[in-house]
Every structure is written in structure tokens, then in C-alpha cells.
Coordinates of C-alpha atoms in Angstrom, one line a residue:
Chain M
M1 CA -7.4 1.1 38.4
E2 CA -4.1 -0.3 37.2
D3 CA -5.2 -2.6 34.5
N4 CA -2.4 -3.8 32.1
F5 CA -4.1 -4.9 29.0
V6 CA -1.2 -5.3 26.6
E7 CA 2.2 -6.2 27.8
F8 CA 5.5 -6.4 26.0
H9 CA 7.8 -8.7 27.9
N10 CA 11.5 -8.1 27.1
V11 CA 10.8 -7.9 23.4
T12 CA 14.0 -8.0 21.2
K13 CA 14.1 -7.9 17.4
K14 CA 17.2 -8.5 15.5
W15 CA 17.9 -8.7 11.8
G16 CA 21.3 -10.2 11.5
D17 CA 23.6 -8.0 13.5
F18 CA 21.2 -5.1 13.5
V19 CA 19.2 -4.7 16.7
G20 CA 15.8 -3.2 15.9
L21 CA 14.3 -3.5 19.3
D22 CA 16.4 -4.0 22.4
G23 CA 14.6 -5.6 25.4
I24 CA 11.4 -3.6 25.4
N25 CA 9.2 -3.9 28.5
L26 CA 6.0 -1.9 28.2
K27 CA 2.5 -2.1 29.7
I28 CA -0.5 -0.6 28.1
R29 CA -3.6 0.1 30.2
R30 CA -7.1 -0.8 29.1
G31 CA -8.8 2.0 27.3
E32 CA -5.9 4.5 27.1
I33 CA -4.3 6.1 24.1
L34 CA -0.6 5.2 24.3
T35 CA 1.7 6.7 21.7
L36 CA 5.0 5.3 20.6
L37 CA 7.0 8.4 19.5
G38 CA 10.4 8.6 18.0
P39 CA 12.5 9.4 14.9
S40 CA 12.3 7.0 12.0
G41 CA 14.1 3.8 12.5
C42 CA 13.7 3.9 16.3
G43 CA 11.8 0.7 16.3
K44 CA 8.3 2.1 17.1
S45 CA 6.7 0.6 13.9
T46 CA 8.4 -2.7 14.5
L47 CA 7.0 -2.9 18.0
M48 CA 3.5 -2.3 16.6
R49 CA 3.9 -4.9 13.9
I50 CA 5.0 -7.4 16.6
A51 CA 1.7 -6.6 18.4
A52 CA -0.2 -7.1 15.2
G53 CA 1.6 -10.4 14.5
F54 CA 3.3 -9.3 11.2
E55 CA 6.7 -9.6 12.8
L56 CA 7.8 -12.2 15.3
P57 CA 10.1 -11.0 18.1
T58 CA 13.5 -12.6 18.2
T59 CA 13.0 -13.0 22.0
G60 CA 10.3 -12.0 24.4
D61 CA 6.5 -12.1 23.9
V62 CA 3.4 -10.0 23.7
I63 CA 0.5 -10.6 26.0
I64 CA -2.9 -9.2 25.1
D65 CA -5.7 -9.4 27.7
G66 CA -3.9 -12.2 29.5
R67 CA -3.1 -14.3 26.5
Q68 CA 0.4 -15.0 25.1
M69 CA 0.5 -14.2 21.4
A70 CA 3.7 -16.0 20.3
D71 CA 1.8 -18.7 18.4
T72 CA -1.2 -16.7 17.3
P73 CA -1.2 -15.6 13.6
P74 CA -2.4 -12.1 12.8
E75 CA -5.9 -13.2 11.7
K76 CA -6.5 -14.7 15.1
R77 CA -5.4 -11.7 17.2
E78 CA -8.1 -9.4 18.5
V79 CA -6.2 -6.4 17.4
N80 CA -6.7 -4.4 14.2
M81 CA -4.5 -2.0 12.5
L82 CA -5.0 1.4 10.8
F83 CA -2.4 1.6 8.0
Q84 CA -0.5 4.6 7.0
R85 CA -1.7 4.5 3.4
Y86 CA -5.2 3.2 4.3
A87 CA -4.8 -0.2 2.6
L88 CA -8.4 -0.1 1.4
F89 CA -9.4 -2.9 -1.0
P90 CA -9.7 -1.3 -4.5
H91 CA -12.0 -4.0 -5.8
L92 CA -14.6 -3.3 -3.1
D93 CA -16.7 -0.2 -2.4
V94 CA -16.9 1.7 0.9
F95 CA -19.7 -0.6 2.3
D96 CA -17.9 -3.8 1.3
N97 CA -14.6 -2.6 2.7
I98 CA -16.1 -2.0 6.1
A99 CA -18.1 -5.2 5.9
F100 CA -15.0 -7.3 5.0
P101 CA -14.2 -8.6 8.5
L102 CA -17.8 -9.6 9.2
R103 CA -18.0 -11.3 5.8
I104 CA -14.9 -13.3 6.7
Q105 CA -16.7 -14.3 10.0
K106 CA -19.7 -15.3 7.9
R107 CA -22.1 -13.1 9.9
P108 CA -25.8 -13.0 8.9
K109 CA -26.6 -10.4 6.2
E110 CA -28.9 -8.4 8.4
E111 CA -26.3 -8.1 11.2
I112 CA -23.7 -7.0 8.7
R113 CA -26.0 -4.3 7.3
Q114 CA -26.8 -3.0 10.8
R115 CA -23.2 -3.0 12.0
V116 CA -21.8 -1.4 8.9
E117 CA -24.4 1.3 9.1
K118 CA -23.5 2.0 12.7
M119 CA -19.9 2.3 11.7
L120 CA -20.7 4.6 8.8
E121 CA -22.5 6.7 11.3
L122 CA -19.6 6.7 13.7
V123 CA -17.2 8.0 11.1
Q124 CA -19.8 10.2 9.5
L125 CA -19.7 8.7 6.0
K126 CA -23.3 7.5 5.7
E127 CA -23.9 8.9 2.3
F128 CA -20.7 7.5 0.9
S129 CA -21.5 3.8 1.4
S130 CA -21.7 2.9 -2.3
R131 CA -18.7 5.0 -3.5
W132 CA -15.7 3.2 -4.9
I133 CA -12.6 3.9 -2.9
N134 CA -11.0 5.8 -5.7
E135 CA -13.9 8.2 -5.6
I136 CA -13.3 9.5 -2.0
S137 CA -10.7 11.8 -0.6
G138 CA -7.7 10.9 1.6
G139 CA -9.5 12.0 4.8
Q140 CA -12.6 10.0 3.9
A141 CA -10.4 7.0 3.0
Q142 CA -8.8 7.1 6.4
R143 CA -12.2 7.2 8.1
V144 CA -13.3 4.2 6.0
A145 CA -10.2 2.4 7.1
L146 CA -11.0 3.3 10.7
A147 CA -14.5 2.0 10.4
R148 CA -13.2 -1.2 8.9
A149 CA -10.6 -1.6 11.7
L150 CA -13.2 -1.0 14.4
I151 CA -16.2 -3.0 13.1
G152 CA -14.8 -6.3 14.5
Q153 CA -14.6 -4.6 18.0
P154 CA -10.9 -5.3 18.5
K155 CA -9.4 -5.2 21.9
V156 CA -6.7 -2.9 20.7
L157 CA -6.6 -0.6 17.7
L158 CA -3.1 -0.1 16.3
L159 CA -2.6 3.1 14.4
D160 CA 0.5 3.3 12.3
E161 CA 1.2 7.0 11.5
P162 CA -2.4 7.2 10.2
L163 CA -2.3 10.9 9.5
S164 CA 1.1 11.2 7.7
A165 CA -0.5 11.0 4.3
L166 CA -3.0 13.7 5.0
D167 CA -2.5 17.4 4.6
L168 CA -2.2 19.7 7.7
K169 CA -5.7 21.0 7.9
I170 CA -7.3 17.5 7.7
R171 CA -4.7 16.2 10.1
H172 CA -6.0 18.4 12.9
H173 CA -9.6 17.5 12.1
M174 CA -8.7 13.8 12.1
L175 CA -7.0 14.1 15.5
E176 CA -10.2 15.5 16.9
E177 CA -12.1 12.7 15.2
L178 CA -9.8 10.0 16.6
K179 CA -10.3 11.5 20.1
R180 CA -14.1 11.5 19.7
I181 CA -14.1 7.9 18.4
H182 CA -11.8 6.8 21.2
R183 CA -14.3 8.3 23.7
E184 CA -17.3 6.7 22.0
T185 CA -15.9 3.2 21.6
G186 CA -13.6 3.0 24.6
T187 CA -11.1 0.9 22.6
T188 CA -7.5 0.8 23.7
F189 CA -5.3 2.8 21.1
L190 CA -1.7 2.1 20.4
Y191 CA -0.6 5.0 18.2
V192 CA 2.7 5.3 16.4
T193 CA 4.0 8.6 15.1
H194 CA 7.2 10.6 14.7
D195 CA 5.2 13.9 15.2
Q196 CA 5.4 15.2 18.7
D197 CA 2.5 17.6 18.3
E198 CA 0.2 14.7 17.3
A199 CA 1.5 12.7 20.3
M200 CA 0.9 15.7 22.7
I201 CA -2.6 16.4 21.5
L202 CA -3.8 12.8 21.4
S203 CA -2.1 10.7 24.0
D204 CA -2.9 9.8 27.6
R205 CA 0.7 8.5 27.8
I206 CA 3.7 8.9 25.5
V207 CA 6.5 6.4 25.1
L208 CA 9.6 8.1 23.6
M209 CA 11.8 5.7 21.7
N210 CA 15.3 5.9 20.2
A211 CA 17.6 3.3 18.7
G212 CA 15.4 0.4 19.7
Q213 CA 15.0 1.4 23.3
I214 CA 12.5 3.3 25.4
V215 CA 14.0 6.6 26.4
Q216 CA 11.3 8.0 28.6
M217 CA 7.6 7.4 29.3
G218 CA 5.0 9.7 30.8
T219 CA 2.0 12.0 30.3
P220 CA 2.4 14.7 27.6
D221 CA 2.9 17.3 30.4
E222 CA 5.6 15.2 32.0
M223 CA 7.3 14.6 28.7
Y224 CA 7.3 18.3 27.8
G225 CA 8.0 19.7 31.2
K226 CA 10.4 17.1 32.7
P227 CA 12.6 15.7 30.0
Q228 CA 15.1 13.3 31.5
S229 CA 17.7 13.4 28.7
L230 CA 19.0 15.7 26.1
F231 CA 17.3 13.6 23.5
A232 CA 13.9 13.9 25.2
A233 CA 14.4 17.7 25.7
K234 CA 15.2 18.3 22.1
F235 CA 12.5 15.9 20.7
F236 CA 9.6 17.7 22.5
G237 CA 9.2 21.1 21.0
E238 CA 11.6 23.9 20.9
T239 CA 14.2 24.4 23.6
N240 CA 17.5 26.1 24.4
I241 CA 20.3 23.8 25.5
V242 CA 23.1 25.3 27.5
E243 CA 26.1 23.2 28.7
G244 CA 27.8 24.0 31.9
K245 CA 29.1 23.0 35.3
L246 CA 27.0 22.7 38.4
V247 CA 28.1 25.1 41.2
R248 CA 26.7 25.6 44.7
S249 CA 27.0 28.4 47.1
A250 CA 25.5 29.0 50.5
D251 CA 22.1 30.3 49.2
R252 CA 21.9 29.0 45.7
C253 CA 22.5 26.3 43.1
A254 CA 23.5 27.3 39.6
V255 CA 24.9 26.2 36.3
E256 CA 28.1 28.0 35.3
T257 CA 28.0 28.6 31.6
T258 CA 30.0 30.7 29.1
D259 CA 27.2 33.2 29.5
G260 CA 27.4 33.4 33.2
L261 CA 25.4 31.7 36.0
I262 CA 22.0 30.4 35.5
T263 CA 20.2 29.7 38.8
V264 CA 18.5 26.3 39.1
E265 CA 16.5 24.4 41.7
D266 CA 18.8 22.3 43.8
K267 CA 18.3 18.7 42.7
M268 CA 21.1 17.0 44.6
I269 CA 23.4 16.8 41.7
S270 CA 27.0 16.6 42.8
E271 CA 28.9 19.8 42.5
G272 CA 31.2 20.2 39.6
S273 CA 29.4 17.7 37.3
R274 CA 28.8 18.6 33.6
V275 CA 25.1 19.2 33.0
Y276 CA 22.8 20.5 30.2
A277 CA 20.2 23.1 31.1
S278 CA 17.1 23.0 28.9
I279 CA 15.1 26.2 28.8
R280 CA 12.0 26.5 26.8
P281 CA 11.6 29.7 24.7
E282 CA 8.5 30.6 26.6
A283 CA 10.3 30.4 29.9
F284 CA 12.5 33.3 29.2
V285 CA 11.6 36.8 30.2
I286 CA 13.1 39.3 27.9
S287 CA 14.0 42.8 29.4
N288 CA 16.2 45.7 28.7
H289 CA 17.6 46.3 32.1
A290 CA 21.0 45.0 33.0
E291 CA 20.0 42.4 35.6
G292 CA 19.3 39.0 34.1
N293 CA 21.2 35.8 33.6
I294 CA 22.1 36.1 30.0
R295 CA 22.9 39.3 28.1
G296 CA 22.9 39.7 24.4
I297 CA 21.7 41.4 21.3
V298 CA 18.4 40.8 19.4
E299 CA 19.5 39.4 16.1
D300 CA 16.2 38.4 14.5
I301 CA 12.5 38.4 15.2
E302 CA 10.1 35.7 14.0
N303 CA 6.4 36.3 14.0
I304 CA 4.6 33.0 14.3
G305 CA 0.9 33.8 14.6
A306 CA 0.1 34.5 18.2
R307 CA 3.7 34.5 19.4
T308 CA 6.9 36.2 18.6
V309 CA 10.2 34.6 19.0
C310 CA 13.4 36.7 19.3
R311 CA 16.8 35.2 18.5
V312 CA 19.3 36.7 21.0
R313 CA 23.0 36.3 20.4
S314 CA 24.9 36.3 23.7
G315 CA 28.3 37.6 24.4
S316 CA 29.8 34.1 24.0
G317 CA 28.2 33.7 20.6
H318 CA 25.4 31.3 21.7
A319 CA 22.0 31.9 20.0
Y320 CA 19.0 31.7 22.3
R321 CA 15.4 31.7 21.3
A322 CA 13.1 33.6 23.6
Q323 CA 9.4 34.0 23.2
V324 CA 7.5 37.3 23.7
F325 CA 3.8 37.1 24.1
R326 CA 1.9 39.6 22.1
T327 CA 0.1 41.6 24.6
S328 CA -0.3 45.3 24.7
A329 CA 1.7 45.4 28.0
I330 CA 4.9 44.0 26.6
S331 CA 6.5 45.4 23.5
T332 CA 8.9 43.4 21.3
P333 CA 12.4 44.8 21.4
P334 CA 13.8 46.0 18.1
I335 CA 16.5 44.2 16.2
G336 CA 19.9 45.3 17.5
A337 CA 18.7 46.1 21.0
N338 CA 20.7 45.1 24.0
V339 CA 18.6 42.8 26.2
A340 CA 18.8 40.5 29.2
L341 CA 17.2 37.1 29.4
S342 CA 16.1 35.7 32.7
C343 CA 14.0 32.7 33.9
A344 CA 12.6 31.2 37.0
P345 CA 14.8 28.5 38.5
A346 CA 11.9 26.1 38.3
D347 CA 11.7 26.5 34.5
V348 CA 15.3 25.3 34.0
V349 CA 15.4 21.6 33.5
L350 CA 18.7 19.8 34.0
V351 CA 19.3 16.8 31.8
S352 CA 22.1 14.4 31.3
Q353 CA 23.7 13.5 28.0
Chain U
M1 CA 0.2 16.4 -36.7
R2 CA -3.3 15.5 -37.8
L3 CA -2.0 14.4 -41.2
Y4 CA 0.5 12.1 -39.5
L5 CA -2.1 10.6 -37.3
T6 CA -4.4 10.0 -40.3
A7 CA -1.5 8.3 -42.2
F8 CA -0.7 6.2 -39.1
L9 CA -4.2 5.0 -38.6
L10 CA -4.5 4.3 -42.4
F11 CA -1.4 2.3 -42.3
L12 CA -2.6 0.4 -39.3
F13 CA -6.1 -0.3 -40.3
G14 CA -6.0 0.0 -44.1
P15 CA -5.0 -3.6 -44.8
I16 CA -7.6 -4.9 -42.4
A17 CA -10.3 -2.9 -44.1
V18 CA -9.3 -4.1 -47.5
I19 CA -9.4 -7.8 -46.4
V20 CA -12.7 -7.4 -44.7
L21 CA -14.1 -5.7 -47.8
F22 CA -12.8 -8.3 -50.3
S23 CA -14.0 -11.2 -48.2
F24 CA -17.5 -10.1 -49.2
H25 CA -16.6 -9.6 -52.8
S26 CA -18.8 -11.3 -55.4
S27 CA -16.0 -11.9 -57.8
P28 CA -12.7 -13.8 -57.2
A29 CA -10.7 -10.8 -58.4
L30 CA -8.7 -9.2 -55.6
I31 CA -8.6 -5.8 -57.3
F32 CA -10.8 -2.7 -57.5
P33 CA -13.3 -1.8 -58.8
F34 CA -15.5 -3.6 -56.4
Q35 CA -18.2 -5.7 -58.1
G36 CA -20.8 -6.2 -55.4
F37 CA -21.4 -8.2 -52.2
S38 CA -21.6 -11.9 -51.7
L39 CA -21.2 -14.4 -48.9
Q40 CA -20.0 -17.1 -51.3
W41 CA -16.4 -17.3 -49.9
Y42 CA -17.7 -17.9 -46.4
G43 CA -20.0 -20.6 -47.8
K44 CA -17.2 -22.2 -49.6
L45 CA -15.0 -22.1 -46.6
F46 CA -17.5 -23.7 -44.2
A47 CA -18.2 -26.4 -46.8
N48 CA -14.5 -27.3 -46.6
A49 CA -14.0 -30.1 -44.1
A50 CA -10.3 -29.3 -43.8
F51 CA -11.1 -25.8 -42.7
R52 CA -13.7 -27.0 -40.2
S53 CA -11.3 -29.5 -38.6
S54 CA -8.3 -27.1 -38.5
F55 CA -10.5 -24.4 -37.0
W56 CA -11.8 -26.8 -34.3
N57 CA -8.2 -28.0 -33.6
S58 CA -7.0 -24.4 -33.2
L59 CA -9.8 -23.7 -30.8
Q60 CA -9.1 -26.8 -28.7
V61 CA -5.4 -26.1 -28.6
G62 CA -6.0 -22.4 -27.9
V63 CA -8.3 -23.0 -25.0
A64 CA -6.2 -25.7 -23.5
T65 CA -3.0 -23.6 -23.8
T66 CA -4.8 -20.6 -22.3
I67 CA -6.0 -22.6 -19.2
I68 CA -2.6 -24.2 -18.6
T69 CA -0.5 -21.1 -19.2
T70 CA -2.8 -18.9 -17.1
V71 CA -2.6 -21.2 -14.1
L72 CA 1.1 -21.8 -14.4
G73 CA 1.9 -18.2 -15.3
S74 CA -0.2 -16.7 -12.5
L75 CA 1.5 -18.9 -9.9
T76 CA 4.9 -18.0 -11.4
A77 CA 4.2 -14.3 -11.3
L78 CA 2.8 -14.5 -7.7
A79 CA 5.9 -16.4 -6.6
L80 CA 8.2 -14.0 -8.4
I81 CA 7.0 -10.9 -6.5
R82 CA 7.6 -12.6 -3.2
M83 CA 11.1 -13.6 -3.9
G84 CA 14.3 -12.1 -2.6
R85 CA 16.0 -9.7 -4.9
R86 CA 18.8 -11.9 -6.1
S87 CA 16.9 -15.1 -6.8
K88 CA 14.2 -12.9 -8.4
I89 CA 16.5 -11.5 -11.0
V90 CA 17.8 -15.0 -12.0
V91 CA 14.2 -16.4 -12.3
E92 CA 13.0 -13.3 -14.1
V93 CA 15.8 -13.5 -16.8
L94 CA 15.3 -17.3 -17.1
S95 CA 11.6 -17.1 -17.5
L96 CA 11.8 -14.2 -20.0
A97 CA 14.7 -15.6 -22.1
P98 CA 12.6 -17.9 -24.2
I99 CA 10.9 -14.9 -25.8
G100 CA 14.3 -14.2 -27.6
L101 CA 14.6 -17.8 -28.7
P102 CA 13.8 -18.4 -32.4
G103 CA 10.6 -20.5 -32.8
L104 CA 12.6 -22.7 -35.2
F105 CA 15.0 -23.6 -32.4
L106 CA 12.1 -24.4 -30.0
G107 CA 10.4 -26.4 -32.6
V108 CA 13.4 -28.6 -33.4
A109 CA 14.2 -29.0 -29.7
L110 CA 10.6 -30.1 -28.9
L111 CA 10.5 -32.4 -31.9
T112 CA 13.7 -34.2 -30.8
L113 CA 12.4 -34.4 -27.2
F114 CA 9.0 -35.8 -28.2
A115 CA 10.8 -38.4 -30.5
R116 CA 13.1 -39.4 -27.6
I117 CA 10.3 -39.9 -25.1
G118 CA 8.1 -41.5 -27.7
L119 CA 5.3 -39.1 -27.5
P120 CA 3.4 -39.2 -30.8
R121 CA 2.9 -35.8 -32.4
S122 CA -0.7 -34.7 -31.9
L123 CA -2.8 -31.8 -30.5
V124 CA -1.3 -32.7 -27.1
T125 CA 2.3 -32.0 -28.3
I126 CA 1.1 -28.8 -30.0
T127 CA -0.4 -27.7 -26.8
I128 CA 2.8 -28.5 -24.9
G129 CA 4.7 -26.4 -27.4
H130 CA 2.3 -23.5 -27.2
V131 CA 2.3 -23.5 -23.4
L132 CA 6.1 -23.3 -23.6
F133 CA 5.9 -20.5 -26.1
T134 CA 3.2 -18.4 -24.4
L135 CA 4.3 -18.8 -20.8
P136 CA 7.1 -16.1 -20.9
F137 CA 4.7 -13.6 -22.5
F138 CA 2.1 -14.3 -19.9
V139 CA 4.5 -13.9 -17.0
E140 CA 5.9 -10.7 -18.4
A141 CA 2.4 -9.3 -19.0
M142 CA 1.5 -10.0 -15.4
R143 CA 4.8 -9.0 -13.9
S144 CA 4.7 -5.5 -15.1
R145 CA 1.4 -4.9 -13.4
I146 CA 2.0 -7.0 -10.4
T147 CA 5.1 -5.0 -9.5
Y148 CA 2.7 -2.2 -8.4
F149 CA 0.6 -4.6 -6.2
D150 CA 0.3 -3.2 -2.7
F151 CA 1.2 -5.9 -0.3
T152 CA -0.2 -4.0 2.7
L153 CA -3.6 -5.0 1.2
E154 CA -2.7 -8.6 2.0
E155 CA -1.5 -7.6 5.5
A156 CA -4.7 -5.6 6.0
A157 CA -6.8 -8.6 5.1
R158 CA -4.8 -10.9 7.4
D159 CA -5.2 -8.3 10.1
L160 CA -9.0 -8.2 9.6
G161 CA -9.3 -11.9 10.2
A162 CA -8.7 -13.6 6.8
S163 CA -6.7 -16.8 6.6
P164 CA -3.9 -17.0 4.0
W165 CA -6.3 -18.8 1.6
Q166 CA -9.1 -16.2 2.2
V167 CA -6.6 -13.4 1.5
F168 CA -5.8 -15.0 -1.8
S169 CA -9.3 -15.7 -2.9
R170 CA -11.0 -12.5 -1.6
V171 CA -8.2 -10.0 -2.1
T172 CA -5.3 -10.9 -4.2
L173 CA -7.1 -12.8 -6.9
P174 CA -10.0 -10.4 -7.4
I175 CA -7.6 -7.4 -7.6
L176 CA -5.4 -9.2 -10.1
A177 CA -8.3 -10.7 -12.1
P178 CA -8.3 -8.1 -14.9
T179 CA -4.5 -8.5 -15.3
I180 CA -4.8 -12.3 -15.4
M181 CA -7.7 -12.0 -17.9
G182 CA -5.6 -9.8 -20.1
G183 CA -2.7 -12.3 -20.0
A184 CA -5.1 -15.1 -20.8
M185 CA -6.4 -13.2 -23.9
L186 CA -2.9 -12.6 -25.1
T187 CA -2.1 -16.2 -24.6
F188 CA -5.1 -17.3 -26.6
A189 CA -4.2 -14.9 -29.4
L190 CA -0.6 -16.1 -29.5
S191 CA -1.6 -19.7 -29.5
F192 CA -4.2 -19.2 -32.2
D193 CA -1.7 -17.6 -34.5
E194 CA 1.3 -19.8 -33.7
F195 CA 2.9 -21.3 -36.8
I196 CA 6.5 -22.3 -36.7
I197 CA 6.5 -24.5 -33.6
T198 CA 3.2 -26.0 -34.7
I199 CA 4.7 -27.1 -38.0
F200 CA 7.4 -29.1 -36.1
V201 CA 5.3 -30.7 -33.5
G202 CA 2.0 -31.0 -35.2
G203 CA 2.2 -34.3 -37.0
N204 CA -1.0 -35.0 -39.0
D205 CA -3.1 -32.5 -37.0
T206 CA -3.6 -29.2 -38.8
T207 CA -4.3 -25.9 -37.0
L208 CA -5.8 -22.8 -38.7
P209 CA -2.5 -21.1 -39.5
L210 CA -1.3 -24.3 -41.1
F211 CA -4.5 -24.6 -43.1
I212 CA -4.2 -20.9 -44.3
W213 CA -0.6 -21.6 -45.3
S214 CA -1.7 -24.7 -47.3
L215 CA -4.3 -22.6 -49.1
M216 CA -1.7 -20.0 -50.0
R217 CA 0.6 -22.5 -51.5
R218 CA -1.9 -23.5 -54.2
S219 CA -3.2 -20.1 -55.2
I220 CA -4.4 -16.9 -53.6
E221 CA -8.0 -17.6 -53.2
P222 CA -10.6 -15.1 -51.8
T223 CA -11.5 -17.7 -49.1
I224 CA -8.3 -16.6 -47.4
N225 CA -9.9 -13.2 -46.8
A226 CA -12.9 -15.0 -45.3
V227 CA -10.7 -17.0 -42.9
S228 CA -8.8 -13.9 -41.9
V229 CA -12.1 -12.1 -41.1
I230 CA -13.3 -15.0 -39.0
T231 CA -10.0 -14.9 -37.1
L232 CA -10.4 -11.2 -36.6
L233 CA -13.9 -11.6 -35.3
L234 CA -12.8 -14.3 -32.9
S235 CA -10.2 -11.9 -31.4
L236 CA -12.7 -9.1 -31.1
A237 CA -15.1 -11.5 -29.4
A238 CA -12.5 -12.5 -26.9
L239 CA -11.9 -8.8 -26.1
A240 CA -15.6 -8.0 -25.8
L241 CA -16.1 -11.0 -23.6
A242 CA -13.4 -9.9 -21.2
G243 CA -14.8 -6.4 -21.1
L244 CA -18.3 -7.8 -20.4
M245 CA -17.0 -10.0 -17.6
L246 CA -15.5 -7.0 -15.9
L247 CA -18.6 -5.0 -16.2
A248 CA -20.7 -7.8 -14.9
Q249 CA -18.5 -8.2 -11.9
R250 CA -19.0 -4.5 -11.0
R251 CA -22.7 -4.7 -11.5
R252 CA -23.0 -7.8 -9.4
T253 CA -21.5 -6.2 -6.4
A254 CA -23.8 -3.1 -6.9
I255 CA -26.9 -5.2 -7.3
A256 CA -26.1 -7.5 -4.4
R257 CA -26.2 -4.5 -2.1
T258 CA -29.1 -2.3 -3.3
P259 CA -31.8 -4.2 -1.5
L260 CA -30.0 -3.6 1.8
F261 CA -30.7 0.1 1.6
E262 CA -34.3 0.0 0.8
D263 CA -35.7 0.3 4.3

């Protein structure tokens, strides 16, 4: 069911001459996790703050569940935010922090107690309810903040780089937690991050932003496998970019590069145009026989846990990164070895500038 | 190191100890050897009507000054942190500048002003002078702490449904309460001690420092020690009170919740 729950209509934000957001149109579906991804300064946080009501758009509007938000102050919007640095109230303990929104609404005591206890259970902090917030760890603090943001049953939960203040191990655990809590509550999540791994793990859909504009939007698989621009290709994980000219012969379509021809699928791009070929390190097959698109010498070998990445310097001086899977069948070539790199045409993605 | 610390502490607290000791001396002599304890100087002091009235005056002025300065100063400090950078620097310098102003100058200026507008010198004029004198100290005491105030807390409160007024009363004010209390205590102490401005704008009303000064002019009497000790106790009491209030606030939140978990 196509159910647009939050809509940004032509949202522009300017500060003086600086354009922070440039005509953003975006629709978020009910119950999905949508991630705004991009480098710092791309406008993703501003877009989220506009949804929360902390910033007003210069033009355009936000519609949440059918209601225009232009004249609605933050406290009247049915969205809640999870802040990067938790923003827990230091003068209240865990229980009172979580109870804060209900106390503001002047709910009866018994209801507050029950709902806070339910939230404490959800975030698995039952035994911490009377701790002061300087007595809990960063991961626990973020879970308290999560409980506090969800207790009012918001229509949308805004998450502003909520894991960036946590260390790596806890970050992965928190991602799992966020997924679980999303499953259990069914709340729509709008997640902001500059970390593509977080975005890939968590999201139903990713919106890639750059310089105040949406660059590309799609599922994590689409974003990784079918980047539409150089920026998108480089932003999602590691890739090799080779520049060249599109050539066509009777039976094949290829990119002519300084390292020879790289065969690609024919995508009806006009012959002779300058294109960039993006090839993921794992798409290369590394071999020692002569046939193969790119020939070079193994310059360096990186062992990254389960995978091994060879840096291959080609004849033209270009460095390629090619991945070797550590199985007993394939042995990693030694440094200095002459090798050939080849890849299936389907794994070469052509992108424009 | 230890020797230095001992000397430092002795230097700091030695005079206080001596004064406290001699305020209980049974003889009027202010020299050792000590000749036994007595409360006679306190008795003499409290029998003195001039002491009682000046003490009462100082309390009134102190409390009034503290209330006015705390309200004005807190508002100033809260406005200050929300200002743009340029106007902030100007206001900061202007509000801090009077600290460097000699009390003499302020006293003469106020005296002239009060004469011009025909305000008779009284406890009211003293209070006005004290507010003027203590305000920069209060704002400065608050500003240094308030610079670290995390504004995302106010955003978070807004986000969670609090109106601007509720944000102030439930988040900003409670978080800053200890700082405000500290500033208020400082203000009271400054006002209670203030001498030079008070001389100019005081008229016929005497405050405690003026009373002590008048005692000193005649002869050095041991009652002065007693007055000093009372002043000291008052300061300590103010400190203790502030501490207790903080403690009570914590306990109140703890107690308010305990019954909720007894099922």
C-alpha cells in the first residue's frame, strides 16, 4: 500500500545567500525506516529539524499525516526526536526523564507509572529507573532517550545521528535494538546519518543528499548496486572508478580506458560519450593468466578479517582494489605478481559525473 | 608542600579563630594569656539598641537586595546567552564594567542622583545602591556557569510537548537553580558587608558595617569580636541553608516516586 505519511513539499531553506536546502520533495511511507544520508553540511539535519519544527522552511511545507505543519510549533507536532547527545534532563532521574512528556500532558499518576514501566521494559532498562542520568552509560542514556521519545506514541520518530556518540561495539548493538523497537512499535522512523553502513543495515529506503539536494533515493540494494552518479558510487562503500569513452562494436559494448577495454552491458548510451565505470572490489576476479581486462602488478595486500584486498597497479599507473575471498580454493597472489583483473559486464556500473 | 599548605590554612583561618576565641573572653584584654570564657560581650551587644536596629536594617536591606538582584540578574543572564555574538559582547562588557568602578564614585553619583530626584536617603536608597553594586557580580557568577548550558535540553523539552513557559519552569529553571542560589548567597554577603556606598546614600539609617565602624572609632571593644562572630555565623547559616535546600530537592523527587514501585 502506497501510504505517504510525511511529505516535504518543495522545501527550501536559505540563510542569507547560502542555500541549505534546495527544493526538496520527499514522501515518507507509514511505518518505514527512511534514512537521510549524506556528508556533513548536505542539509540532512536541517530537513529533520524542519520536520521537528525547530527550523522554519524559507519556502515549502511539511505535511504530517495529512496536516500542514507551517503554523504548528514543535510542542504541538506529533513527532519526537532522538538527539545526538541524548539531551536527557540532568535534574531528573531515568524514570522522570521518561515520564516527562506524560507529566506535561498531566496524565494520571497510575497511567504514567504503567506506561513508563512498559517503556523501561521495551528498552530493557527496568532496574535502572531510579538512577540519575550521570550514573548510566552512553548506550543506556540513548535507550532512556529513546524511551522518552517513544512514550508519547509519536507518529514519526526523528533520529539525529543517534549513534555517533557511541563507540563501535555498542553502535552495532544499538542498531539491532533500533530495528527491534521499530518492529515492536511500528513507528515511522526518519533517520539521519553520515554513516553509509548504518544506513545500509537499518533502512527500508535511503535518501542520499548532497549540497542541499536529493542525489538518489532507493532501497539499500539499489543504492549500492545501481548508483546513478559518481557521488553516489563513491559514497556507498568502496569502489574503483575508471574514466573512459564508450565504444560499440558488432557484438559488444565497452568502455575504452587507459588500461584497455572493459566490457559493459549495453545501456543505450551514445557512442563516444565520456563515462565513468564503477567496479566494486568484490566484482573483480583476480587471476594470473593473460586474458582479462586489466593487467597489473600486485602492490599491496590488506587483510581485513574475512576478506583480503589486493592493490593492483596497472600499466597506466592506475591503482585498483580487488577483493579475494579467503577460501581454500583460491590463493592470494604474492606481492609483485603479474595478474589480470576481469569482471562480468553486469557488475560494471556506468555513472555520469 | 605540606608545610606550605599548613601555613596557607593558618594564614586564612588564623585571624578568624582568634576573633572567635576572644569574643568569648572573660576579660576585655585582647591579648594572650586567655583568662576564661564568658558570654558577656554578646550580652552587652544585644543590650545595645543601636546594634539591634543596625542588624535588623542590614537584614532587611540584604534580603531585599538579594531578591531584586536575583530576579533582575537571572533575567539578564538568561537574555545574555541567547544574544547574537556582537551585541552580547557589548552587553557583557557594559554589565561587568561597574565591578571596576570605585565604590566612592558610585556613592557620590547615587547621592547626587537621589538629591536631584528628591528621594530621601533611607533603607530604600541603600537597597537601590546595593542592587546596583551587586548586579554585575551576580550576572558574572551566573554567566560563567550558564555558558555551559546545553540548549538542546530546551529543544528536547519543546519537542516532548512543553510550551515555552513549561520549558522554563520545568527544565531551565530547575537546572540553573543551584547556580542562581549561589549567586543569591553571594549577593546577600556582598550587601551585608557593603560599606562605602552605604555611607553616602544611607542618611540616618545605620547598617551593621556602619555600626561596627562607629564602634571602632571610639575604642577597640571586645564587642566587635562578638559582632564579627555573629556575622560569620550568619554567612555559614546561609551556606548551610542553600545546601539543605539542594538536598531536600533531591530527596523530594526520590520520595515522590518510591510508593510507585511497591507493588
